[in-house]
mmCIF file of C-alpha atoms in Angstrom:
data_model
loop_
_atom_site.group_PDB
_atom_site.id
_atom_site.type_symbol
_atom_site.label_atom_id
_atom_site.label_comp_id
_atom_site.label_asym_id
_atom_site.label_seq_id
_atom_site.Cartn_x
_atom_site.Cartn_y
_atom_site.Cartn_z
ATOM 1 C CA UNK A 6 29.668 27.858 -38.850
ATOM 2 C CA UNK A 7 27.477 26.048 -41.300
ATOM 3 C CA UNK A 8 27.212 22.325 -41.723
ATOM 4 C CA UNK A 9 25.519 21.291 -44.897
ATOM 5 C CA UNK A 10 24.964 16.906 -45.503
ATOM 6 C CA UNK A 11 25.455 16.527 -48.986
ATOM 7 C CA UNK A 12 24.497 13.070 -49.444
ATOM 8 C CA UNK A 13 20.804 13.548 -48.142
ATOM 9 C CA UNK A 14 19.125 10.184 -49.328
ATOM 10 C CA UNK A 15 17.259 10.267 -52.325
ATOM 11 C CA UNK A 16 15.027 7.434 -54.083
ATOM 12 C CA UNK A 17 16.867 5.910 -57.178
ATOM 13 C CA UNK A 18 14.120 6.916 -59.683
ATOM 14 C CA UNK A 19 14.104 10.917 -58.189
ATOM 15 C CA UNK A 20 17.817 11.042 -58.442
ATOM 16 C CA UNK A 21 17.371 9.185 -62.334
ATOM 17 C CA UNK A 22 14.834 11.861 -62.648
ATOM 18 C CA UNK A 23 17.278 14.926 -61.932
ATOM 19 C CA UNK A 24 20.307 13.220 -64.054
ATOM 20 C CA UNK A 25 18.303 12.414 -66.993
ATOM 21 C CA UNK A 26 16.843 15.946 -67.086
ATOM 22 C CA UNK A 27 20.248 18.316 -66.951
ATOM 23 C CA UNK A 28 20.254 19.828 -70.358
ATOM 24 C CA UNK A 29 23.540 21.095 -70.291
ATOM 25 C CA UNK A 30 25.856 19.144 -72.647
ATOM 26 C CA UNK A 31 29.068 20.731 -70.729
ATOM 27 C CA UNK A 32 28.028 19.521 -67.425
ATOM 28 C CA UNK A 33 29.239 16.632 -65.532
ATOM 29 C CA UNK A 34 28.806 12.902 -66.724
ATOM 30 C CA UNK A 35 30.708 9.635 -66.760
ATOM 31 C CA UNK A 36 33.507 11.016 -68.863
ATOM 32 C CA UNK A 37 34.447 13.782 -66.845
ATOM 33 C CA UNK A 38 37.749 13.802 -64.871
ATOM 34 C CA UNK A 39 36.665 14.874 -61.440
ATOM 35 C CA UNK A 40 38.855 15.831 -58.683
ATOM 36 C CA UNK A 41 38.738 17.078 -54.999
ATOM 37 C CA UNK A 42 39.150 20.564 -54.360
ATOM 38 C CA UNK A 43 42.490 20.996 -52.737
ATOM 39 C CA UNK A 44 41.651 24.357 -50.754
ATOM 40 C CA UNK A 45 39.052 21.950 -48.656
ATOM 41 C CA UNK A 46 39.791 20.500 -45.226
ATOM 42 C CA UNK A 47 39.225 17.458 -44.940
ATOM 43 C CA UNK A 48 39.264 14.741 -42.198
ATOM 44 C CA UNK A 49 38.151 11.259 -41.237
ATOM 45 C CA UNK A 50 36.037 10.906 -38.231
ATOM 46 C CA UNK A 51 35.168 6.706 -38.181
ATOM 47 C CA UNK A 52 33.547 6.166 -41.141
ATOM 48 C CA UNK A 53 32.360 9.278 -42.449
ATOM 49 C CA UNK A 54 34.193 12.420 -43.771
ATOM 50 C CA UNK A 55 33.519 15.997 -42.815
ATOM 51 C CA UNK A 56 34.816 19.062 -44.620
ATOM 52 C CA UNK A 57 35.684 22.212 -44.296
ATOM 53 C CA UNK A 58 35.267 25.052 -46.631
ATOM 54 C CA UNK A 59 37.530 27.604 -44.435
ATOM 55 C CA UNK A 60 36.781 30.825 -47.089
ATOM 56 C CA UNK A 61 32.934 30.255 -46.854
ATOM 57 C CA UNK A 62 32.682 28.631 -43.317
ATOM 58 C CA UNK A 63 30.912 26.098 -43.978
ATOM 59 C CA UNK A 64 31.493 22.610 -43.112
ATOM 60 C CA UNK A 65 29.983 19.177 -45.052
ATOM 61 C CA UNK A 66 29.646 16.076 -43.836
ATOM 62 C CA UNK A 67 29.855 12.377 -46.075
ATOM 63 C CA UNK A 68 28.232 9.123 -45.406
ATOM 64 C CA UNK A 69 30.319 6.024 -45.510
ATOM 65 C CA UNK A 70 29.363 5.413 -49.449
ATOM 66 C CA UNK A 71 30.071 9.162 -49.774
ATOM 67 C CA UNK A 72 33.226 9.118 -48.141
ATOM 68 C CA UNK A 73 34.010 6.011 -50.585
ATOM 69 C CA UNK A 74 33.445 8.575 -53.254
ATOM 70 C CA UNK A 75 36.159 10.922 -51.992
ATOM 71 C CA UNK A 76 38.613 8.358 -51.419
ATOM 72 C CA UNK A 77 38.201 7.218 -55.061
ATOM 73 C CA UNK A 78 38.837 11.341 -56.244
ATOM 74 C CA UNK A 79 42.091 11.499 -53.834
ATOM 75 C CA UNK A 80 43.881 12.392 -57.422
ATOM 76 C CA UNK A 81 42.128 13.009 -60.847
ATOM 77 C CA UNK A 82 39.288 10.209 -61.481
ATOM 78 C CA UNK A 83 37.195 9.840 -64.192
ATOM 79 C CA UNK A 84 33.630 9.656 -63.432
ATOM 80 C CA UNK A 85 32.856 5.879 -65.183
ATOM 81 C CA UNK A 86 36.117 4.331 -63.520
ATOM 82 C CA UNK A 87 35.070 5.660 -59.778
ATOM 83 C CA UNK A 88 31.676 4.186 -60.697
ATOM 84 C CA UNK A 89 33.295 0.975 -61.956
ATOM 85 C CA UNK A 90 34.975 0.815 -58.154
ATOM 86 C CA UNK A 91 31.918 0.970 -56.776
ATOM 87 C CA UNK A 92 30.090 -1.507 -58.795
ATOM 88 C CA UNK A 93 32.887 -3.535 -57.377
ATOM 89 C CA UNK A 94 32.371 -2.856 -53.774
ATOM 90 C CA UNK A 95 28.241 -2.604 -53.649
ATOM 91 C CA UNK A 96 25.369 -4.366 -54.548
ATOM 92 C CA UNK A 97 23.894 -1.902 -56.889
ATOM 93 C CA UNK A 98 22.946 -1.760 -60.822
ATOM 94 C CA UNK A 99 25.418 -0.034 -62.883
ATOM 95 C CA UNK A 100 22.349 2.716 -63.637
ATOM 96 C CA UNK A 101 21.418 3.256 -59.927
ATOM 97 C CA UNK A 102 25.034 3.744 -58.918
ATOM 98 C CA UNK A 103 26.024 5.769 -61.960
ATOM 99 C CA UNK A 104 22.659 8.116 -61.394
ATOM 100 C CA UNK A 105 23.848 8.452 -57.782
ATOM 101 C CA UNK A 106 27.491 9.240 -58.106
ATOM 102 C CA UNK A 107 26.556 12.000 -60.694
ATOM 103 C CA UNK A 108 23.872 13.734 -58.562
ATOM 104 C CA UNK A 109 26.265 13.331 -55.451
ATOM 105 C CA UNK A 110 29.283 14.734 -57.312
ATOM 106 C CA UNK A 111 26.750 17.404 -58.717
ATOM 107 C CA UNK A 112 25.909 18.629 -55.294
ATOM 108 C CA UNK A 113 29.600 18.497 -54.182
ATOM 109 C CA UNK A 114 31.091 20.492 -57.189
ATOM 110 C CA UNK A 115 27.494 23.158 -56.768
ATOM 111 C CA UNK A 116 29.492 23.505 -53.409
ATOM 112 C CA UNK A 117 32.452 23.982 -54.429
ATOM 113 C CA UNK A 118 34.481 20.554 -52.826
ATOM 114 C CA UNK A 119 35.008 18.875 -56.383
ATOM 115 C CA UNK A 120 36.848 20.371 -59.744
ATOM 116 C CA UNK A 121 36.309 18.880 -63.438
ATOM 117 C CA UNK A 122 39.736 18.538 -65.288
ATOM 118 C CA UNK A 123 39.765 18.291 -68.707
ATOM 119 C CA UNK A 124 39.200 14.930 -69.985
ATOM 120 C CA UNK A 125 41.852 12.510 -69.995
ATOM 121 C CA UNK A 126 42.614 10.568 -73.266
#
């Protein structure tokens, strides 16, 4: 089995960097409806989360702020409310934590452990 961490640390202006520069209208932003994938295992080991992608055996593994992340897409979330959540609970500029949440919910759904709804009016 595989174990892939999927919220390898990153400086704020490389993960800016790597939002600003997807150039694919369709793809994930703040308005998306985001969503965990229910055919992943899941469990909580203190404060972290590690997952389990049975059908590729693989397993992931999510840092407390990460595992915040999942908590906040137990049911369909929208992107700018989960960062809204965590503007609440972190010292952190709205473009830092915005930049971060995308690239780590990028990563997650290139992985296969998130699904975009439609949007929700």
């Amino acid at each position: 089995m595989h174990r892939t961490d999927v919220t390898t640390a990153t400086t704020p202006a490389t993960t800016l960097a790597a939002v600003s520069a997807s150039p694919d209208p369709g793809s994930l932003g703040l308005d998306s409806v985001i969503r965990r994938n229910p055919d992943i295992l899941a469990t909580k080991i203190g404060a972290e989360v590690m997952m389990l992608d049975v059908s590729a055996g693989t397993c992931f593994g999510l840092n407390p702020v990460g595992t915040r992340i999942w908590d906040g897409i137990e049911t369909a979330t929208r992107v700018r409310d989960l960062c809204e959540d965590l503007l609440a609970r972190f010292r952190v500029t709205p473009e830092v934590c915005q930049a971060e949440v995308l690239t780590l919910l990028r990563r997650m759904q290139a992985k296969g452990l998130v699904l975009i709804d439609a949007p929700q009016d």
